[in-house]
Coordinates of C-alpha atoms in Angstrom, one line a residue:
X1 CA 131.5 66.8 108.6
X2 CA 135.0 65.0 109.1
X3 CA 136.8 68.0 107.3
X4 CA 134.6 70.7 108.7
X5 CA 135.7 69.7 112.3
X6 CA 139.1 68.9 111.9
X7 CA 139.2 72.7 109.9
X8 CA 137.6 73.9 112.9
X9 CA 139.3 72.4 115.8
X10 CA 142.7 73.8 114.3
X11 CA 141.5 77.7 114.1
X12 CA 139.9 77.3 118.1
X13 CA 143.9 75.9 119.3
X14 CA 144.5 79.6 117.5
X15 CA 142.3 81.1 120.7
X16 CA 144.0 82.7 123.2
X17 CA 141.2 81.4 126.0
X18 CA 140.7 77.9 124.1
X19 CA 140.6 76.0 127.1
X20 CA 137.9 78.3 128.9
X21 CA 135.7 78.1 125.3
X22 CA 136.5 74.2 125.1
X23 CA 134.5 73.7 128.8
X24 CA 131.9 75.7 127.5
X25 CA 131.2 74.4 124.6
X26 CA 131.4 70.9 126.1
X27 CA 127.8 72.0 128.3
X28 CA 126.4 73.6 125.2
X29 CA 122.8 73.3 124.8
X30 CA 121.4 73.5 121.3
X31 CA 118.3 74.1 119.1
X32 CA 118.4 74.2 115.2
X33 CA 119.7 76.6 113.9
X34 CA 121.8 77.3 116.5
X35 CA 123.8 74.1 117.3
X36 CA 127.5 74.1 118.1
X37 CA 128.8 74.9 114.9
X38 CA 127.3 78.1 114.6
X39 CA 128.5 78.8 118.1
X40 CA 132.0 77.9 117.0
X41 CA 132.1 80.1 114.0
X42 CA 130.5 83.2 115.5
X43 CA 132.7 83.4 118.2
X44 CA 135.9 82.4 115.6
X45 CA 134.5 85.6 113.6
X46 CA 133.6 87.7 116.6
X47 CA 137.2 87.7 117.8
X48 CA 139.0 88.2 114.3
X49 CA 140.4 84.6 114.2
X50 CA 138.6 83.7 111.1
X51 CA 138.1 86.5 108.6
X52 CA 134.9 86.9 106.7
X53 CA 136.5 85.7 103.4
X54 CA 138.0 82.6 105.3
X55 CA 134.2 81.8 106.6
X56 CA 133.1 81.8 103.0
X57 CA 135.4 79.3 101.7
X58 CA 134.6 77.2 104.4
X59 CA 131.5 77.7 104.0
X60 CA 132.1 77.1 99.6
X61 CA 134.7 73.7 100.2
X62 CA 132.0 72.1 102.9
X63 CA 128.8 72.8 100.4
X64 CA 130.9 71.1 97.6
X65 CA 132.1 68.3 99.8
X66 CA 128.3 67.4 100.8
X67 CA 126.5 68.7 97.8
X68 CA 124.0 65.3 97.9
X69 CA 123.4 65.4 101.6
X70 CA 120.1 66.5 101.3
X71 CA 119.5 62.9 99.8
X72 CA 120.1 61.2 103.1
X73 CA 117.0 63.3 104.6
X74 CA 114.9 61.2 101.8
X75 CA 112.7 58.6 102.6
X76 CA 113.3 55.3 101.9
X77 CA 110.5 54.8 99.5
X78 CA 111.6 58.9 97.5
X79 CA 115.0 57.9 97.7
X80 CA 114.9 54.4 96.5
X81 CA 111.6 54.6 94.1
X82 CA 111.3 58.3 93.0
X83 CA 114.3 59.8 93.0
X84 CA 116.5 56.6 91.7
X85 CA 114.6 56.6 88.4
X86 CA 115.0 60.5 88.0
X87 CA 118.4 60.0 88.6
X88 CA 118.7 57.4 86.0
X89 CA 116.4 59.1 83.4
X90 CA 118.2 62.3 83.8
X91 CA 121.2 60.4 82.3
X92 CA 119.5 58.1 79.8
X93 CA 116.8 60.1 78.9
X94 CA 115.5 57.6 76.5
X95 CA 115.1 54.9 79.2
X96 CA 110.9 54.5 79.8
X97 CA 108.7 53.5 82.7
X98 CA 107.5 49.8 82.3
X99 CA 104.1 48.5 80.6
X100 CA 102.4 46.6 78.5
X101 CA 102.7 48.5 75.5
X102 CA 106.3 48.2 75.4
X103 CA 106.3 44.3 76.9
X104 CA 103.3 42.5 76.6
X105 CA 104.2 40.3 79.5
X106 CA 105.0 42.7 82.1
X107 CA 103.3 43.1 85.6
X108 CA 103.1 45.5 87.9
X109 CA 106.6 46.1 90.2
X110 CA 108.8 43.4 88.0
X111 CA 111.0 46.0 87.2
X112 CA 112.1 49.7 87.2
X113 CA 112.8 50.6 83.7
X114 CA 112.9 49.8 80.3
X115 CA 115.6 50.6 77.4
X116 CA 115.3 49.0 73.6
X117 CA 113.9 46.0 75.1
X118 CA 116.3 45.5 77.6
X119 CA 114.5 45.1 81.3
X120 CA 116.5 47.3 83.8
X121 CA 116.0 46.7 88.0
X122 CA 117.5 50.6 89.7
X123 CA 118.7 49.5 93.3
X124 CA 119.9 52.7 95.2
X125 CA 121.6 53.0 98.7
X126 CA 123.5 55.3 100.9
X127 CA 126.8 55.0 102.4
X128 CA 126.1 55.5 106.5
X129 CA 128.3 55.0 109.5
X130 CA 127.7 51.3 110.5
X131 CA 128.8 52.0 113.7
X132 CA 126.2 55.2 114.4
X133 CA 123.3 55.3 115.6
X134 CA 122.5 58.8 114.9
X135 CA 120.0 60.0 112.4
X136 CA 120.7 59.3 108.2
X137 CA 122.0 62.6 108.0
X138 CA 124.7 62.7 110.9
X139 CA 126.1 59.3 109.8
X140 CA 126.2 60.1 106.1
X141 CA 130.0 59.5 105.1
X142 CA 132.0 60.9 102.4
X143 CA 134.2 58.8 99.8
X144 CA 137.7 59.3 101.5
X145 CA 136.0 58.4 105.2
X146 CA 137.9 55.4 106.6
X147 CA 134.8 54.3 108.6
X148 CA 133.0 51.1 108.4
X149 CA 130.0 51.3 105.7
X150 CA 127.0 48.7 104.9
X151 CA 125.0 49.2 102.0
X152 CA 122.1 46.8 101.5
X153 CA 120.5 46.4 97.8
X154 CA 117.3 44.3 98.7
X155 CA 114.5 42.6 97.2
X156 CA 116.3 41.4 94.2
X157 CA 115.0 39.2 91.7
X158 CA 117.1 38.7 88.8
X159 CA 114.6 36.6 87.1
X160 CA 112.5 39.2 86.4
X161 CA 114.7 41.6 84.8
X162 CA 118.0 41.7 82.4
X163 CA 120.4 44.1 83.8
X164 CA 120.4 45.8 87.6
X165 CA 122.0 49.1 87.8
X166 CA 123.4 49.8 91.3
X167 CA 123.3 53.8 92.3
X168 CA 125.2 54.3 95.3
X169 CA 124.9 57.9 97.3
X170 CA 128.3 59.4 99.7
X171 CA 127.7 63.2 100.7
X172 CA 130.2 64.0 98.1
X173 CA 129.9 62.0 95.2
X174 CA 127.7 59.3 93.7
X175 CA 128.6 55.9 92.2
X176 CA 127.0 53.6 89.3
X177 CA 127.6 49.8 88.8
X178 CA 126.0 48.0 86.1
X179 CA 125.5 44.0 86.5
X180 CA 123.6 41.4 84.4
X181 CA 121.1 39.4 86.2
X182 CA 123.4 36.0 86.0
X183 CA 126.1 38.2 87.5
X184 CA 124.0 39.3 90.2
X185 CA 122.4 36.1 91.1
X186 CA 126.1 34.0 90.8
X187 CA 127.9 36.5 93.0
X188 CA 129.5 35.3 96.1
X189 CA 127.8 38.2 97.9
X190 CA 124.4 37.6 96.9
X191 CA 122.1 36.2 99.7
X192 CA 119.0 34.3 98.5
X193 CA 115.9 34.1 100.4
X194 CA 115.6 38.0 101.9
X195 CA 112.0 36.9 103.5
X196 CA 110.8 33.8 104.2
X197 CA 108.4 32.0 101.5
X198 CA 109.8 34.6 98.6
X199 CA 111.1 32.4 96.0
X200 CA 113.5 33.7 93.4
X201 CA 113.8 37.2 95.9
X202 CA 117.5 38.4 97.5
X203 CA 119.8 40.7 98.8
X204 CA 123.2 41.7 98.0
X205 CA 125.5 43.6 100.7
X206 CA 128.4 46.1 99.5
X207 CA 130.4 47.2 102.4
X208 CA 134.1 48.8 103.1
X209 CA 135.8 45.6 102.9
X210 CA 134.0 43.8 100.1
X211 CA 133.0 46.8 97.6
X212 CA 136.1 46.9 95.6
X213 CA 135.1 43.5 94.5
X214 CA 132.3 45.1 92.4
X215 CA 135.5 47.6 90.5
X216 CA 134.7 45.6 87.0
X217 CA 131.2 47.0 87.1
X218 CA 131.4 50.5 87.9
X219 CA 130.7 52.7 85.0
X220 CA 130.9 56.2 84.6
X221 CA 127.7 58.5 84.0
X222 CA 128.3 58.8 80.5
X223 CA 128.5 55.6 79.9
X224 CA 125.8 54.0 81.4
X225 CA 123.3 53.3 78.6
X226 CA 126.4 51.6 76.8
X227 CA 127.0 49.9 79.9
X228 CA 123.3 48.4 80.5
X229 CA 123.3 47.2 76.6
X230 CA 126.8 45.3 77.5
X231 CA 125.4 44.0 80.3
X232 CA 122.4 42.7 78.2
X233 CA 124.8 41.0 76.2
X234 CA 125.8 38.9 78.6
X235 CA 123.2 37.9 80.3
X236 CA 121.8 36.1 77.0
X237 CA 125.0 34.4 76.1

């Protein structure tokens, strides 16, 4: 939204009566679909300021810039239960839901997935304005926004599992780090005791100023299920 405005505000100081139109739109009242932007385009179109062809590659460069936006309207529980796993499965399709025919001693909710023996934890999170207070969609921020972030990867228990792969959402992109549980459960950032009374349970914070700190983990998509059975490796060493 940071691009769209600033693209915006540059064509309406083209406007021969931008001051009158600023005023107005300052006492715009809205209802979806027709909020401010629209009101800012149609009348940028309507006087021949932006063309037709401009107005669809603003239209192309904003969809491609927030083309996983739509996961910031998730729920907590589709985003970080349903659609983390897709995610994963759609790039390791080998990768299985847990059971007791594959490990004899698994219960219910230890873990996410399983690869060749190797017990996987997915935690998922979205990179939001910590300063806003507006809905997950408004305060979604892309990779190059300079604003202060907080992503929180809860309810970790890295004895239950053997590798944790971290899937992190902006509106443009999304990001994978892929950790051992010793290397989860030794890092600096790693906060045990999320709830009271839950032994062996944690949570880990990645935010602006700590996240390049994690750069040794990140893996790229292609080279995730190489990445998990590295990881694996050294958390039995």
């Amino acid at each position: 939204m940071e691009h769209l405005t600033r693209e915006l505000d540059a064509l309406l100081s083209q406007l021969p009566n931008e001051g009158e139109f600023r005023i107005r739109l300052e006492s715009l009242q809205s209802a979806y679909p027709f909020n401010e932007y629209e009101y800012i385009i149609s009348t940028l179109l309507g006087v021949d300021t932006l063309s037709l062809d401009q107005y669809y590659e603003l239209r192309d460069k904003y969809i491609e810039r927030n083309c996983f936006l739509h996961l910031f309207d998730f729920t907590s529980r589709r985003f970080g239960d349903t659609w983390a796993y897709g995610q994963l499965k759609s790039i390791i399709p080998e990768i299985r839901k847990p059971s007791r025919d594959l490990d004899a001693s698994y219960q219910a909710g230890e873990y996410d997935a399983f690869l060749e023996g190797i017990r996987i934890e997915i935690k998922s999170s979205r990179a939001v304005d910590l300063d806003s207070a507006a809905a997950m969609s408004e305060k979604a921020l892309a990779s190059d926004s300079e604003k202060r972030f907080w992503m929180n990867f809860q309810q970790i228990k890295p004895d239950l599992c053997d590798v944790f792969v971290w899937i992190a959402v902006w509106r443009d992109i999304i990001r994978y780090w892929v950790l051992s549980s010793r290397e989860v459960e030794t890092n600096r950032y790693y906060s045990k005791g999320q709830h009271r009374g839950n032994v062996g349970e944690g949570q880990l914070h990645v935010k602006n100023d700590n996240i390049h700190q994690f750069d040794g983990y990140e893996v790229q998509p292609s080279t995730l299920a190489d990445a998990i059975r590295a990881a694996h490796q050294r958390a039995v060493l």
